[in-house]
GROMACS .gro file of C-alpha atoms in nm:
model
  380
    1MET     CA    1  15.790   4.435  -5.227
    2SER     CA    2  15.756   4.352  -4.856
    3ALA     CA    3  15.521   4.063  -4.934
    4THR     CA    4  15.776   3.924  -5.181
    5LYS     CA    5  16.056   3.947  -4.924
    6GLU     CA    6  15.838   3.779  -4.662
    7SER     CA    7  15.756   3.499  -4.905
    8GLN     CA    8  16.125   3.455  -4.989
    9GLY     CA    9  16.211   3.446  -4.618
   10LYS     CA   10  15.953   3.173  -4.552
   11GLN     CA   11  16.080   2.974  -4.850
   12ARG     CA   12  16.441   2.997  -4.726
   13LEU     CA   13  16.333   2.880  -4.380
   14ARG     CA   14  16.140   2.585  -4.526
   15ASP     CA   15  16.435   2.491  -4.747
   16ALA     CA   16  16.675   2.512  -4.451
   17LEU     CA   17  16.453   2.295  -4.230
   18ARG     CA   18  16.402   2.040  -4.509
   19SER     CA   19  16.779   2.024  -4.564
   20ASP     CA   20  16.838   1.983  -4.189
   21PHE     CA   21  16.607   1.683  -4.160
   22GLN     CA   22  16.746   1.523  -4.476
   23ASP     CA   23  17.102   1.545  -4.346
   24ALA     CA   24  17.228   1.186  -4.341
   25ASP     CA   25  17.502   1.284  -4.095
   26LEU     CA   26  17.260   1.415  -3.831
   27LYS     CA   27  17.346   1.151  -3.570
   28SER     CA   28  17.722   1.191  -3.598
   29SER     CA   29  17.681   1.571  -3.597
   30MET     CA   30  17.491   1.550  -3.268
   31GLN     CA   31  17.757   1.324  -3.121
   32ARG     CA   32  18.030   1.562  -3.234
   33ASP     CA   33  17.845   1.862  -3.087
   34LEU     CA   34  17.806   1.681  -2.756
   35ARG     CA   35  18.179   1.600  -2.744
   36GLU     CA   36  18.266   1.961  -2.823
   37MET     CA   37  18.023   2.085  -2.556
   38LYS     CA   38  18.182   1.861  -2.295
   39GLU     CA   39  18.528   1.968  -2.406
   40PHE     CA   40  18.438   2.337  -2.378
   41PHE     CA   41  18.229   2.349  -2.060
   42LEU     CA   42  18.381   2.079  -1.837
   43SER     CA   43  18.701   2.129  -1.641
   44GLU     CA   44  18.986   1.879  -1.650
   45ASP     CA   45  18.894   1.759  -1.301
   46GLU     CA   46  18.533   1.699  -1.407
   47LYS     CA   47  18.646   1.510  -1.719
   48GLN     CA   48  18.864   1.283  -1.504
   49ARG     CA   49  18.576   1.220  -1.262
   50LEU     CA   50  18.350   1.128  -1.553
   51GLU     CA   51  18.595   0.861  -1.666
   52ARG     CA   52  18.550   0.686  -1.331
   53MET     CA   53  18.167   0.711  -1.332
   54SER     CA   54  17.917   0.456  -1.447
   55PRO     CA   55  17.693   0.549  -1.746
   56PHE     CA   56  17.395   0.588  -1.510
   57TYR     CA   57  17.559   0.862  -1.302
   58LYS     CA   58  17.691   1.036  -1.613
   59LEU     CA   59  17.329   1.096  -1.723
   60PHE     CA   60  17.281   1.320  -1.420
   61TYR     CA   61  17.621   1.477  -1.371
   62ILE     CA   62  17.693   1.584  -1.732
   63PRO     CA   63  17.375   1.799  -1.773
   64PHE     CA   64  17.421   1.946  -1.424
   65TRP     CA   65  17.787   2.040  -1.477
   66ILE     CA   66  17.725   2.182  -1.826
   67THR     CA   67  17.425   2.386  -1.703
   68ARG     CA   68  17.628   2.522  -1.410
   69ALA     CA   69  17.920   2.616  -1.637
   70MET     CA   70  17.683   2.783  -1.883
   71MET     CA   71  17.516   2.987  -1.606
   72LEU     CA   72  17.852   3.107  -1.478
   73ARG     CA   73  17.942   3.236  -1.826
   74LEU     CA   74  17.629   3.451  -1.854
   75THR     CA   75  17.621   3.817  -1.757
   76PRO     CA   76  17.462   3.887  -1.414
   77LEU     CA   77  17.140   4.028  -1.567
   78ARG     CA   78  17.096   3.733  -1.804
   79ARG     CA   79  17.169   3.488  -1.524
   80ILE     CA   80  16.895   3.650  -1.310
   81LEU     CA   81  16.646   3.651  -1.599
   82LEU     CA   82  16.718   3.287  -1.677
   83LEU     CA   83  16.675   3.192  -1.310
   84ILE     CA   84  16.342   3.378  -1.287
   85GLY     CA   85  16.229   3.214  -1.610
   86ALA     CA   86  16.317   2.869  -1.476
   87VAL     CA   87  16.126   2.931  -1.151
   88LEU     CA   88  15.818   3.058  -1.333
   89LEU     CA   89  15.826   2.776  -1.585
   90LEU     CA   90  15.885   2.490  -1.345
   91PHE     CA   91  15.741   2.587  -1.008
   92VAL     CA   92  15.465   2.846  -1.056
   93HIS     CA   93  15.130   2.713  -1.177
   94ASP     CA   94  14.810   2.913  -1.224
   95SER     CA   95  14.523   2.745  -1.039
   96GLY     CA   96  14.235   2.621  -1.247
   97GLN     CA   97  14.425   2.613  -1.574
   98SER     CA   98  14.511   2.293  -1.752
   99GLY     CA   99  14.729   2.445  -2.022
  100LEU     CA  100  15.021   2.683  -2.016
  101GLY     CA  101  14.950   2.948  -1.752
  102GLY     CA  102  15.044   3.314  -1.758
  103ALA     CA  103  15.342   3.268  -1.523
  104GLN     CA  104  15.474   2.980  -1.731
  105LEU     CA  105  15.430   3.181  -2.049
  106VAL     CA  106  15.634   3.465  -1.896
  107GLY     CA  107  15.899   3.211  -1.795
  108ALA     CA  108  15.917   3.072  -2.149
  109LEU     CA  109  15.943   3.425  -2.292
  110LEU     CA  110  16.230   3.504  -2.053
  111PHE     CA  111  16.409   3.189  -2.171
  112LEU     CA  112  16.355   3.296  -2.533
  113PHE     CA  113  16.472   3.652  -2.456
  114VAL     CA  114  16.800   3.532  -2.301
  115LEU     CA  115  16.850   3.290  -2.593
  116LEU     CA  116  16.802   3.575  -2.843
  117LEU     CA  117  17.052   3.795  -2.656
  118GLU     CA  118  17.311   3.516  -2.660
  119LEU     CA  119  17.242   3.450  -3.029
  120LYS     CA  120  17.289   3.821  -3.104
  121ASP     CA  121  17.626   3.818  -2.927
  122LYS     CA  122  17.729   3.508  -3.118
  123ILE     CA  123  17.638   3.665  -3.454
  124LEU     CA  124  17.831   3.983  -3.370
  125ALA     CA  125  18.131   3.779  -3.261
  126ARG     CA  126  18.106   3.571  -3.578
  127ASP     CA  127  18.109   3.887  -3.792
  128GLU     CA  128  18.418   4.013  -3.609
  129LEU     CA  129  18.592   3.678  -3.650
  130GLU     CA  130  18.513   3.673  -4.021
  131ALA     CA  131  18.665   4.020  -4.054
  132GLY     CA  132  18.971   3.903  -3.861
  133ARG     CA  133  18.992   3.595  -4.079
  134ALA     CA  134  18.987   3.808  -4.394
  135VAL     CA  135  19.273   4.018  -4.258
  136GLN     CA  136  19.470   3.707  -4.160
  137ILE     CA  137  19.426   3.552  -4.504
  138ALA     CA  138  19.541   3.877  -4.665
  139LEU     CA  139  19.858   3.867  -4.454
  140MET     CA  140  19.941   3.513  -4.561
  141PRO     CA  141  20.134   3.450  -4.884
  142ASP     CA  142  19.908   3.348  -5.170
  143GLU     CA  143  20.180   3.171  -5.368
  144ARG     CA  144  20.438   2.910  -5.287
  145PRO     CA  145  20.784   3.062  -5.325
  146VAL     CA  146  20.984   2.964  -5.631
  147PHE     CA  147  21.354   2.940  -5.551
  148ARG     CA  148  21.610   2.780  -5.776
  149GLY     CA  149  21.739   2.447  -5.650
  150TRP     CA  150  21.453   2.393  -5.402
  151ASP     CA  151  21.107   2.235  -5.401
  152LEU     CA  152  20.888   2.400  -5.135
  153TYR     CA  153  20.546   2.340  -4.981
  154LEU     CA  154  20.365   2.559  -4.726
  155TYR     CA  155  20.035   2.486  -4.552
  156THR     CA  156  19.838   2.610  -4.252
  157HIS     CA  157  19.484   2.550  -4.131
  158PRO     CA  158  19.338   2.701  -3.811
  159ALA     CA  159  19.139   2.500  -3.558
  160ASN     CA  160  18.892   2.790  -3.532
  161ASP     CA  161  18.796   3.073  -3.766
  162VAL     CA  162  19.128   3.244  -3.698
  163GLY     CA  163  19.447   3.075  -3.588
  164GLY     CA  164  19.773   3.129  -3.407
  165ASP     CA  165  20.003   2.945  -3.647
  166LEU     CA  166  20.231   3.142  -3.877
  167VAL     CA  167  20.358   3.016  -4.212
  168ASP     CA  168  20.538   3.279  -4.416
  169TYR     CA  169  20.839   3.352  -4.637
  170ILE     CA  170  21.047   3.653  -4.733
  171TYR     CA  171  21.317   3.707  -4.994
  172VAL     CA  172  21.608   3.826  -4.779
  173ASN     CA  173  21.810   3.908  -5.092
  174GLU     CA  174  21.856   3.768  -5.441
  175ASP     CA  175  22.036   3.458  -5.316
  176ARG     CA  176  21.865   3.384  -4.984
  177LEU     CA  177  21.507   3.298  -4.896
  178GLY     CA  178  21.374   3.312  -4.539
  179LEU     CA  179  21.096   3.074  -4.431
  180SER     CA  180  20.918   3.076  -4.097
  181LEU     CA  181  20.675   2.855  -3.910
  182GLY     CA  182  20.551   2.979  -3.574
  183ASP     CA  183  20.301   2.856  -3.317
  184VAL     CA  184  20.147   3.101  -3.071
  185ALA     CA  185  20.028   2.954  -2.741
  186GLY     CA  186  19.649   2.925  -2.746
  187LYS     CA  187  19.391   2.956  -3.021
  188GLY     CA  188  19.140   3.207  -3.148
  189LEU     CA  189  19.151   3.583  -3.188
  190GLY     CA  190  19.412   3.653  -2.919
  191ALA     CA  191  19.657   3.407  -3.071
  192ALA     CA  192  19.585   3.545  -3.420
  193LEU     CA  193  19.667   3.902  -3.312
  194PHE     CA  194  19.991   3.787  -3.149
  195MET     CA  195  20.075   3.593  -3.466
  196ALA     CA  196  20.021   3.907  -3.677
  197LYS     CA  197  20.267   4.093  -3.453
  198LEU     CA  198  20.521   3.811  -3.490
  199GLN     CA  199  20.482   3.811  -3.869
  200ALA     CA  200  20.523   4.188  -3.892
  201THR     CA  201  20.834   4.174  -3.671
  202LEU     CA  202  20.991   3.899  -3.881
  203ARG     CA  203  20.932   4.082  -4.207
  204ALA     CA  204  21.068   4.406  -4.065
  205ILE     CA  205  21.400   4.282  -3.925
  206ALA     CA  206  21.485   3.968  -4.126
  207PRO     CA  207  21.632   4.148  -4.431
  208GLY     CA  208  21.867   4.364  -4.221
  209ARG     CA  209  21.990   4.104  -3.973
  210ALA     CA  210  22.365   4.052  -3.942
  211SER     CA  211  22.331   3.679  -3.869
  212ILE     CA  212  22.071   3.427  -3.759
  213ARG     CA  213  22.214   3.447  -3.406
  214ASP     CA  214  22.171   3.828  -3.398
  215PHE     CA  215  21.826   3.787  -3.549
  216GLY     CA  216  21.722   3.566  -3.255
  217ALA     CA  217  21.860   3.820  -3.005
  218GLN     CA  218  21.660   4.099  -3.172
  219LEU     CA  219  21.340   3.895  -3.164
  220SER     CA  220  21.394   3.810  -2.797
  221GLU     CA  221  21.450   4.177  -2.710
  222ILE     CA  222  21.136   4.290  -2.892
  223PHE     CA  223  20.910   4.030  -2.732
  224ASP     CA  224  21.063   4.087  -2.389
  225ARG     CA  225  20.976   4.453  -2.425
  226ASP     CA  226  20.639   4.433  -2.599
  227GLY     CA  227  20.514   4.087  -2.504
  228LEU     CA  228  20.196   4.001  -2.316
  229PRO     CA  229  20.169   3.807  -1.987
  230ASN     CA  230  20.113   3.434  -2.040
  231ARG     CA  231  20.146   3.473  -2.415
  232PHE     CA  232  20.443   3.330  -2.603
  233ALA     CA  233  20.528   3.181  -2.941
  234SER     CA  234  20.755   2.907  -3.066
  235LEU     CA  235  20.927   2.971  -3.397
  236VAL     CA  236  21.143   2.804  -3.657
  237TYR     CA  237  21.302   3.056  -3.892
  238LEU     CA  238  21.536   2.923  -4.159
  239GLU     CA  239  21.715   3.053  -4.464
  240ILE     CA  240  21.808   2.862  -4.776
  241THR     CA  241  22.060   2.962  -5.041
  242LYS     CA  242  21.996   2.957  -5.415
  243ASP     CA  243  22.161   2.660  -5.591
  244SER     CA  244  22.308   2.538  -5.262
  245GLY     CA  245  22.200   2.282  -5.003
  246GLU     CA  246  22.298   2.504  -4.712
  247VAL     CA  247  22.026   2.570  -4.452
  248THR     CA  248  22.076   2.801  -4.152
  249LEU     CA  249  21.813   2.780  -3.884
  250LEU     CA  250  21.687   2.943  -3.565
  251ASN     CA  251  21.469   2.735  -3.333
  252ALA     CA  252  21.294   2.926  -3.054
  253GLY     CA  253  21.107   2.669  -2.847
  254HIS     CA  254  20.963   2.476  -3.140
  255MET     CA  255  20.965   2.102  -3.200
  256PRO     CA  256  21.286   1.995  -3.376
  257PRO     CA  257  21.245   1.975  -3.755
  258LEU     CA  258  21.287   1.635  -3.919
  259ILE     CA  259  21.536   1.551  -4.193
  260ALA     CA  260  21.483   1.258  -4.429
  261ARG     CA  261  21.793   1.141  -4.612
  262LYS     CA  262  21.918   0.810  -4.747
  263GLY     CA  263  21.611   0.622  -4.626
  264ALA     CA  264  21.636   0.740  -4.265
  265VAL     CA  265  21.478   1.017  -4.059
  266GLU     CA  266  21.662   1.220  -3.799
  267GLU     CA  267  21.570   1.506  -3.567
  268MET     CA  268  21.760   1.831  -3.566
  269PRO     CA  269  21.888   1.955  -3.228
  270ARG     CA  270  21.652   2.136  -2.996
  271GLY     CA  271  21.674   2.513  -2.982
  272GLY     CA  272  21.628   2.782  -2.721
  273PRO     CA  273  21.311   2.884  -2.531
  274ALA     CA  274  20.998   3.021  -2.694
  275LEU     CA  275  20.977   3.393  -2.765
  276GLY     CA  276  20.825   3.584  -2.473
  277LEU     CA  277  20.874   3.297  -2.230
  278LEU     CA  278  21.209   3.389  -2.073
  279LEU     CA  279  21.380   3.728  -2.062
  280HIS     CA  280  21.694   3.822  -2.256
  281ARG     CA  281  21.777   3.490  -2.417
  282ASN     CA  282  22.041   3.424  -2.680
  283TYR     CA  283  21.982   3.173  -2.957
  284GLU     CA  284  22.231   2.954  -3.137
  285GLU     CA  285  22.241   2.926  -3.515
  286GLN     CA  286  22.195   2.572  -3.647
  287CYS     CA  287  22.336   2.471  -3.985
  288VAL     CA  288  22.271   2.170  -4.205
  289VAL     CA  289  22.356   2.085  -4.565
  290LEU     CA  290  22.094   1.896  -4.764
  291GLU     CA  291  22.193   1.678  -5.057
  292HIS     CA  292  21.974   1.630  -5.363
  293ASP     CA  293  21.635   1.476  -5.270
  294ASP     CA  294  21.690   1.528  -4.895
  295VAL     CA  295  21.379   1.663  -4.720
  296LEU     CA  296  21.346   1.897  -4.424
  297LEU     CA  297  21.005   1.895  -4.252
  298VAL     CA  298  20.891   2.166  -4.010
  299PHE     CA  299  20.548   2.119  -3.850
  300SER     CA  300  20.325   2.244  -3.571
  301ASP     CA  301  20.192   2.026  -3.291
  302GLY     CA  302  19.854   2.026  -3.463
  303VAL     CA  303  19.997   1.747  -3.681
  304THR     CA  304  20.133   1.511  -3.416
  305GLU     CA  305  19.865   1.594  -3.158
  306ALA     CA  306  19.570   1.535  -3.390
  307ARG     CA  307  19.340   1.291  -3.209
  308ASN     CA  308  19.101   1.021  -3.321
  309ALA     CA  309  18.764   0.935  -3.167
  310GLN     CA  310  18.936   0.724  -2.899
  311GLY     CA  311  19.158   1.016  -2.792
  312GLU     CA  312  19.475   0.863  -2.940
  313PHE     CA  313  19.737   1.103  -3.081
  314PHE     CA  314  19.867   1.078  -3.435
  315GLY     CA  315  20.213   1.102  -3.282
  316ASP     CA  316  20.574   1.144  -3.388
  317ILE     CA  317  20.621   0.779  -3.486
  318ARG     CA  318  20.349   0.783  -3.754
  319LEU     CA  319  20.483   1.109  -3.895
  320LYS     CA  320  20.841   0.980  -3.910
  321LYS     CA  321  20.732   0.659  -4.080
  322LEU     CA  322  20.544   0.857  -4.345
  323LEU     CA  323  20.842   1.079  -4.403
  324GLU     CA  324  21.081   0.783  -4.421
  325ARG     CA  325  20.865   0.591  -4.667
  326TYR     CA  326  20.754   0.872  -4.898
  327ALA     CA  327  21.048   1.115  -4.890
  328SER     CA  328  21.103   1.061  -5.263
  329MET     CA  329  20.777   1.239  -5.344
  330SER     CA  330  20.768   1.603  -5.446
  331ALA     CA  331  20.712   1.854  -5.165
  332ALA     CA  332  20.349   1.912  -5.266
  333GLU     CA  333  20.272   1.539  -5.297
  334LEU     CA  334  20.432   1.462  -4.962
  335GLY     CA  335  20.245   1.748  -4.795
  336ALA     CA  336  19.913   1.633  -4.939
  337LEU     CA  337  19.982   1.275  -4.826
  338ILE     CA  338  20.060   1.379  -4.467
  339LEU     CA  339  19.748   1.594  -4.448
  340ASP     CA  340  19.535   1.311  -4.590
  341ARG     CA  341  19.670   1.061  -4.335
  342VAL     CA  342  19.615   1.303  -4.046
  343SER     CA  343  19.261   1.376  -4.169
  344SER     CA  344  19.179   1.004  -4.204
  345PHE     CA  345  19.322   0.932  -3.860
  346SER     CA  346  19.117   1.203  -3.688
  347ALA     CA  347  18.795   1.155  -3.891
  348GLY     CA  348  18.493   1.233  -3.676
  349SER     CA  349  18.693   1.424  -3.416
  350PRO     CA  350  18.717   1.802  -3.391
  351GLN     CA  351  19.044   1.973  -3.479
  352HIS     CA  352  19.196   2.069  -3.142
  353ASP     CA  353  19.486   2.279  -3.263
  354ASP     CA  354  19.605   2.477  -3.563
  355LEU     CA  355  19.781   2.255  -3.817
  356SER     CA  356  20.079   2.374  -4.021
  357LEU     CA  357  20.344   2.218  -4.244
  358MET     CA  358  20.655   2.343  -4.419
  359ILE     CA  359  20.837   2.101  -4.649
  360ILE     CA  360  21.177   2.197  -4.793
  361ARG     CA  361  21.317   1.953  -5.048
  362ARG     CA  362  21.655   1.988  -5.214
  363ALA     CA  363  21.599   1.954  -5.586
  364ASN     CA  364  21.793   1.982  -5.910
  365SER     CA  365  21.571   2.265  -6.024
  366ALA     CA  366  21.266   2.447  -5.897
  367PRO     CA  367  20.935   2.479  -6.081
  368THR     CA  368  20.947   2.744  -6.352
  369THR     CA  369  20.611   2.902  -6.262
  370PRO     CA  370  20.467   2.990  -5.922
  371ALA     CA  371  20.228   2.739  -5.774
  372SER     CA  372  19.942   2.843  -5.550
  373THR     CA  373  20.019   2.769  -5.189
  374ASP     CA  374  19.779   2.598  -4.952
  375THR     CA  375  19.869   2.855  -4.689
  376ALA     CA  376  19.588   3.092  -4.778
  377SER     CA  377  19.344   2.860  -4.952
  378SER     CA  378  19.331   2.629  -4.652
  379GLN     CA  379  19.176   2.907  -4.449
  380ALA     CA  380  18.916   3.001  -4.704
   0.00000   0.00000   0.00000
């Protein structure tokens, strides 16, 4: 049995190595990894200094700065072991030996030992992130809401394994549907945990709120009391009415939603500050009435701040032009088009921020059967 497992392990390793070398995208993958490494390890000041350097100096400064940043992120013991390994490998030579001496072998083994420790930490962190991702997917709605008189589309995709964007809905009562799109400052596990708290709070107090204005005051009070330092969230929460074009909306520090009607696109007014940013804030209720085929678009900054290989942003202008030109599409078609254009624009560049969309289109009638939402499947 052990011999069979060993043989299978060797075969899997050979298959993996063969697949790696046959990868036609190897060069672009290396370039992408280098860009991500520079983005992660280098400070903003170092990035600005690099822009002013000649290519010759960059060859020396980039490896030095990345190595220094990597060493500073190691634990003290691993930093000492890596330093000893480097000294033994580079500066200690056994006399009379032409090959790899004992000191150099010890140095190489210390390098390998530190690498294995870091790899172990990465695998453990990956397992924890996958567990967190499974929980986050379970919290997200797995169907697009069906609500008479409306055509709806929801989508979210994290920049990392877990994200800080919230896309959710709740049936407030038989005649009103609440929809929310939130954006927690930051990315990763911390933002995801804060997002889960925001989602739980919304679901708990939305059905019993007296008005959207009171709802905002309750949210502000809760996040003033239970918030975390330097952690805040922007939010758009809106409610639509069955067989009516009325939309009531709360905007807490989020980008103004866009409305497409009669061939033109307009921004809704800006709202109050983000939740957890300022203490004891009151929020105003915004109201708008959508006519048939009018479209309301709520989005996170992962859409407009998507960047291409040259560092150019997708931007508000491109998004507004898409919305103006294709507002006659169904909500799902329009959402897919926007995502396709953003993806094509940023091809070859890493996703820097969580990306979320919520499209609310006034329609004569809603679909008769639930349609799977991209909210959960996009994270799978």
